[in-house]
Amino acid sequence: IMIRKILLSIFCLFTLFGNAQQNKELKADRNYADYAYIDAIAIYTKLANKGYKSENMLRKLGNAYYFSANYPEAAKWYGQLLEINEVAEPEIYFRYSNSLKSIGEAEKADLYMKKFIQSNKSDSRAIRFNNNPNYLKTIEQEKDKFTIGTLNFNSSYSDFGVAFWQNDLIFGSNRPERLAHVKLSSWDGQPLSALFYTNNDKVKSFRNLTARFNISTPVFTKDN
């Protein structure tokens, strides 16, 4: 009777632990559905570090990092997902392939790109790959034609979406210089993007636009 009570107690503890972990996963799933990837990642990784893993969690954790452009972490969690089950939806193969490319694992990336193609032959990305499977050699041959570098006004944040207005260069940036209290995006934890302009390497905020949304990539009409 004593042994049965002990076993029953252990079973109850494992059941409670499992239910608690599943409830946390559901909370992370809600964050994920709301595009609050930073919050979802925090919960998923905490669960994973405690030894709890599910296909749902690993898939969404990989996606959350992929959509946040953290490709090394995306590759890590997609890899663990495919260790549990080698069969996945085609888009996971494609994202895993791109993530592997970003960390220099080109051969393995091509392997999963071929899995993507087998599952989705009519996709335009699959067709482009089949038309030029040796794209890395093409890039290597062309690289000397281009110079990539930073400019004096670049920041440690994302600077992107260039346009020209009068004599100034306008661009979007996540740099937090526009407000005393910066609102962070729940998508990637970065400040919301705003417009800036530069002339002679000095950067200033472009007009007093609302700070409640991401603003970037402007287009100017002929009448400005």
C-alpha positions as MATLAB code, in Angstrom:
seq = 'IMIRKILLSIFCLFTLFGNAQQNKELKADRNYADYAYIDAIAIYTKLANKGYKSENMLRKLGNAYYFSANYPEAAKWYGQLLEINEVAEPEIYFRYSNSLKSIGEAEKADLYMKKFIQSNKSDSRAIRFNNNPNYLKTIEQEKDKFTIGTLNFNSSYSDFGVAFWQNDLIFGSNRPERLAHVKLSSWDGQPLSALFYTNNDKVKSFRNLTARFNISTPVFTKDN';
ca = [
       0.000    0.000    0.000;
       2.857    2.377    0.853;
       4.539    1.758   -2.513;
       1.263    2.452   -4.319;
       0.876    5.762   -2.462;
       4.430    6.778   -3.353;
       3.917    5.889   -7.014;
       0.590    7.738   -7.052;
       2.257   10.822   -5.535;
       5.035   10.730   -8.154;
       2.461   10.355  -10.932;
       0.501   13.349   -9.602;
       3.658   15.455   -9.438;
       4.565   14.630  -13.038;
       1.003   15.375  -14.137;
       1.012   18.741  -12.379;
       4.438   19.564  -13.856;
       3.261   18.610  -17.346;
       0.084   20.659  -17.045;
       2.024   23.681  -15.785;
       4.427   23.465  -18.741;
       1.573   23.107  -21.211;
      -0.151   26.166  -19.728;
       3.046   28.175  -20.172;
       3.304   26.947  -23.756;
      -0.275   28.094  -24.391;
       0.601   31.539  -23.025;
       3.603   31.684  -25.363;
       1.360   30.568  -28.229;
      -0.932   33.540  -27.555;
       2.052   35.906  -27.657;
       3.193   34.261  -30.883;
      -0.262   34.702  -32.437;
      -0.126   38.404  -31.512;
       3.316   38.764  -33.186;
       4.840   39.452  -29.756;
       7.805   37.294  -30.658;
      10.098   38.636  -27.941;
       7.657   37.558  -25.213;
       7.001   34.213  -26.904;
      10.720   33.491  -27.258;
      11.313   34.222  -23.558;
       8.723   31.636  -22.490;
       9.598   29.000  -25.086;
      13.326   29.098  -24.320;
      12.677   28.922  -20.576;
      10.577   25.805  -21.142;
      13.224   24.283  -23.419;
      15.963   24.919  -20.853;
      13.883   22.994  -18.304;
      13.723   20.022  -20.663;
      10.197   20.533  -21.987;
       9.884   20.316  -25.754;
       7.104   19.772  -28.258;
       6.910   19.993  -32.021;
       4.571   22.959  -31.709;
       6.967   24.812  -29.432;
      10.092   24.103  -31.483;
       8.368   25.106  -34.734;
       7.112   28.389  -33.326;
      10.372   29.122  -31.546;
      12.262   28.635  -34.808;
       9.740   30.823  -36.629;
       9.869   33.560  -33.984;
      13.642   33.802  -34.326;
      13.411   33.607  -38.136;
      10.869   36.437  -38.312;
      13.109   38.451  -35.970;
      16.058   37.884  -38.369;
      18.035   35.947  -35.738;
      18.996   33.182  -38.141;
      21.608   31.339  -36.013;
      18.997   30.768  -33.280;
      16.372   29.898  -35.893;
      18.703   27.256  -37.335;
      19.279   25.818  -33.842;
      15.582   25.315  -33.057;
      14.557   24.205  -36.547;
      17.320   21.611  -36.279;
      15.894   20.309  -33.001;
      12.410   20.211  -34.531;
      13.620   18.087  -37.437;
      15.460   15.772  -35.055;
      12.109   14.954  -33.466;
      10.305   14.586  -36.800;
      12.089   14.723  -40.155;
       8.802   15.343  -41.938;
       7.769   19.016  -41.823;
       5.731   21.446  -43.883;
       7.653   22.772  -46.917;
       8.008   26.284  -45.496;
       9.994   24.940  -42.531;
      12.486   23.348  -44.944;
      12.804   26.652  -46.783;
      13.328   28.709  -43.611;
      15.762   26.183  -42.189;
      17.709   26.270  -45.451;
      17.951   30.077  -45.343;
      18.976   29.981  -41.684;
      21.717   27.463  -42.432;
      23.030   29.655  -45.262;
      23.372   32.548  -42.838;
      25.753   30.533  -40.631;
      27.815   29.234  -43.550;
      26.411   25.700  -43.783;
      25.759   25.887  -47.533;
      25.787   22.141  -48.301;
      23.293   21.335  -45.565;
      21.222   24.334  -46.644;
      21.016   22.966  -50.194;
      19.943   19.580  -48.834;
      16.907   21.115  -47.135;
      16.220   23.348  -50.114;
      15.923   20.178  -52.188;
      13.465   18.796  -49.613;
      11.484   21.999  -50.025;
      11.501   21.601  -53.810;
      10.335   17.981  -53.608;
       7.350   19.067  -51.551;
       6.583   22.238  -53.486;
       7.875   21.993  -57.055;
       5.665   24.742  -58.488;
       6.845   27.379  -55.976;
       8.712   30.257  -57.661;
      11.564   29.912  -55.142;
      11.948   26.247  -56.046;
      11.972   27.083  -59.755;
      14.652   29.753  -59.288;
      16.843   27.339  -57.336;
      16.482   24.648  -60.000;
      17.395   27.176  -62.690;
      20.594   28.131  -60.876;
      21.614   25.504  -58.284;
      25.216   26.779  -58.324;
      24.191   30.293  -57.294;
      27.013   30.546  -54.736;
      29.625   30.278  -57.495;
      27.813   33.035  -59.396;
      27.878   35.263  -56.328;
      31.576   34.541  -55.813;
      32.324   35.575  -59.399;
      30.368   38.822  -59.069;
      31.501   39.949  -55.605;
      34.462   42.038  -56.818;
      32.065   44.310  -58.714;
      30.572   45.632  -55.474;
      31.796   47.295  -52.311;
      29.769   46.916  -49.128;
      30.422   49.104  -46.121;
      28.957   51.515  -43.596;
      28.538   55.271  -43.832;
      29.348   57.886  -41.215;
      25.711   58.221  -40.194;
      25.003   54.488  -39.825;
      24.046   53.329  -36.335;
      24.179   50.020  -34.497;
      20.445   49.705  -35.222;
      18.714   48.934  -38.533;
      19.076   51.787  -41.061;
      17.090   51.109  -44.221;
      14.487   52.235  -46.764;
      16.337   55.038  -48.537;
      14.586   57.818  -50.452;
      15.654   61.272  -51.662;
      13.906   64.554  -50.921;
      15.256   67.901  -52.153;
      18.985   67.730  -51.267;
      18.598   65.272  -48.413;
      18.741   61.522  -48.069;
      15.751   60.166  -46.097;
      15.867   56.763  -44.445;
      14.125   54.643  -41.842;
      15.909   53.644  -38.666;
      15.268   51.910  -35.335;
      17.705   54.240  -33.584;
      16.023   55.498  -30.374;
      16.923   59.173  -30.771;
      13.535   60.658  -31.568;
      11.899   60.554  -28.107;
      12.828   60.660  -24.438;
      10.654   57.579  -23.846;
      11.078   55.122  -26.683;
       8.382   52.561  -27.411;
       9.761   49.114  -28.195;
       8.275   46.756  -30.747;
       6.916   43.503  -29.319;
       8.005   41.853  -32.580;
      11.780   42.126  -32.096;
      12.322   44.277  -29.000;
      13.764   47.132  -31.047;
      12.588   50.764  -30.937;
       9.842   51.507  -33.452;
      11.310   52.756  -36.711;
      11.082   56.436  -37.646;
      12.255   58.639  -40.507;
      15.530   60.542  -40.408;
      17.340   62.700  -42.909;
      20.976   63.493  -43.458;
      23.013   66.042  -45.311;
      26.790   66.210  -44.816;
      26.697   63.222  -42.405;
      24.552   65.002  -39.779;
      21.395   63.073  -38.895;
      18.127   64.650  -37.714;
      14.570   63.425  -37.223;
      12.396   63.999  -40.282;
       9.352   66.007  -39.201;
       7.208   65.309  -36.166;
       5.483   62.099  -37.176;
       3.499   59.869  -34.817;
       5.560   57.522  -32.666;
       2.851   54.876  -32.265;
       3.766   52.991  -35.430;
       6.773   51.844  -37.429;
       7.462   54.428  -40.156;
       9.882   53.807  -43.036;
      10.465   53.733  -46.794;
       8.853   57.049  -47.773;
       7.773   58.109  -51.247;
       7.548   61.777  -52.254;
       5.249   63.128  -54.932;
       6.330   65.875  -57.358;
       4.680   68.539  -55.180;
       6.610   67.198  -52.119;
];
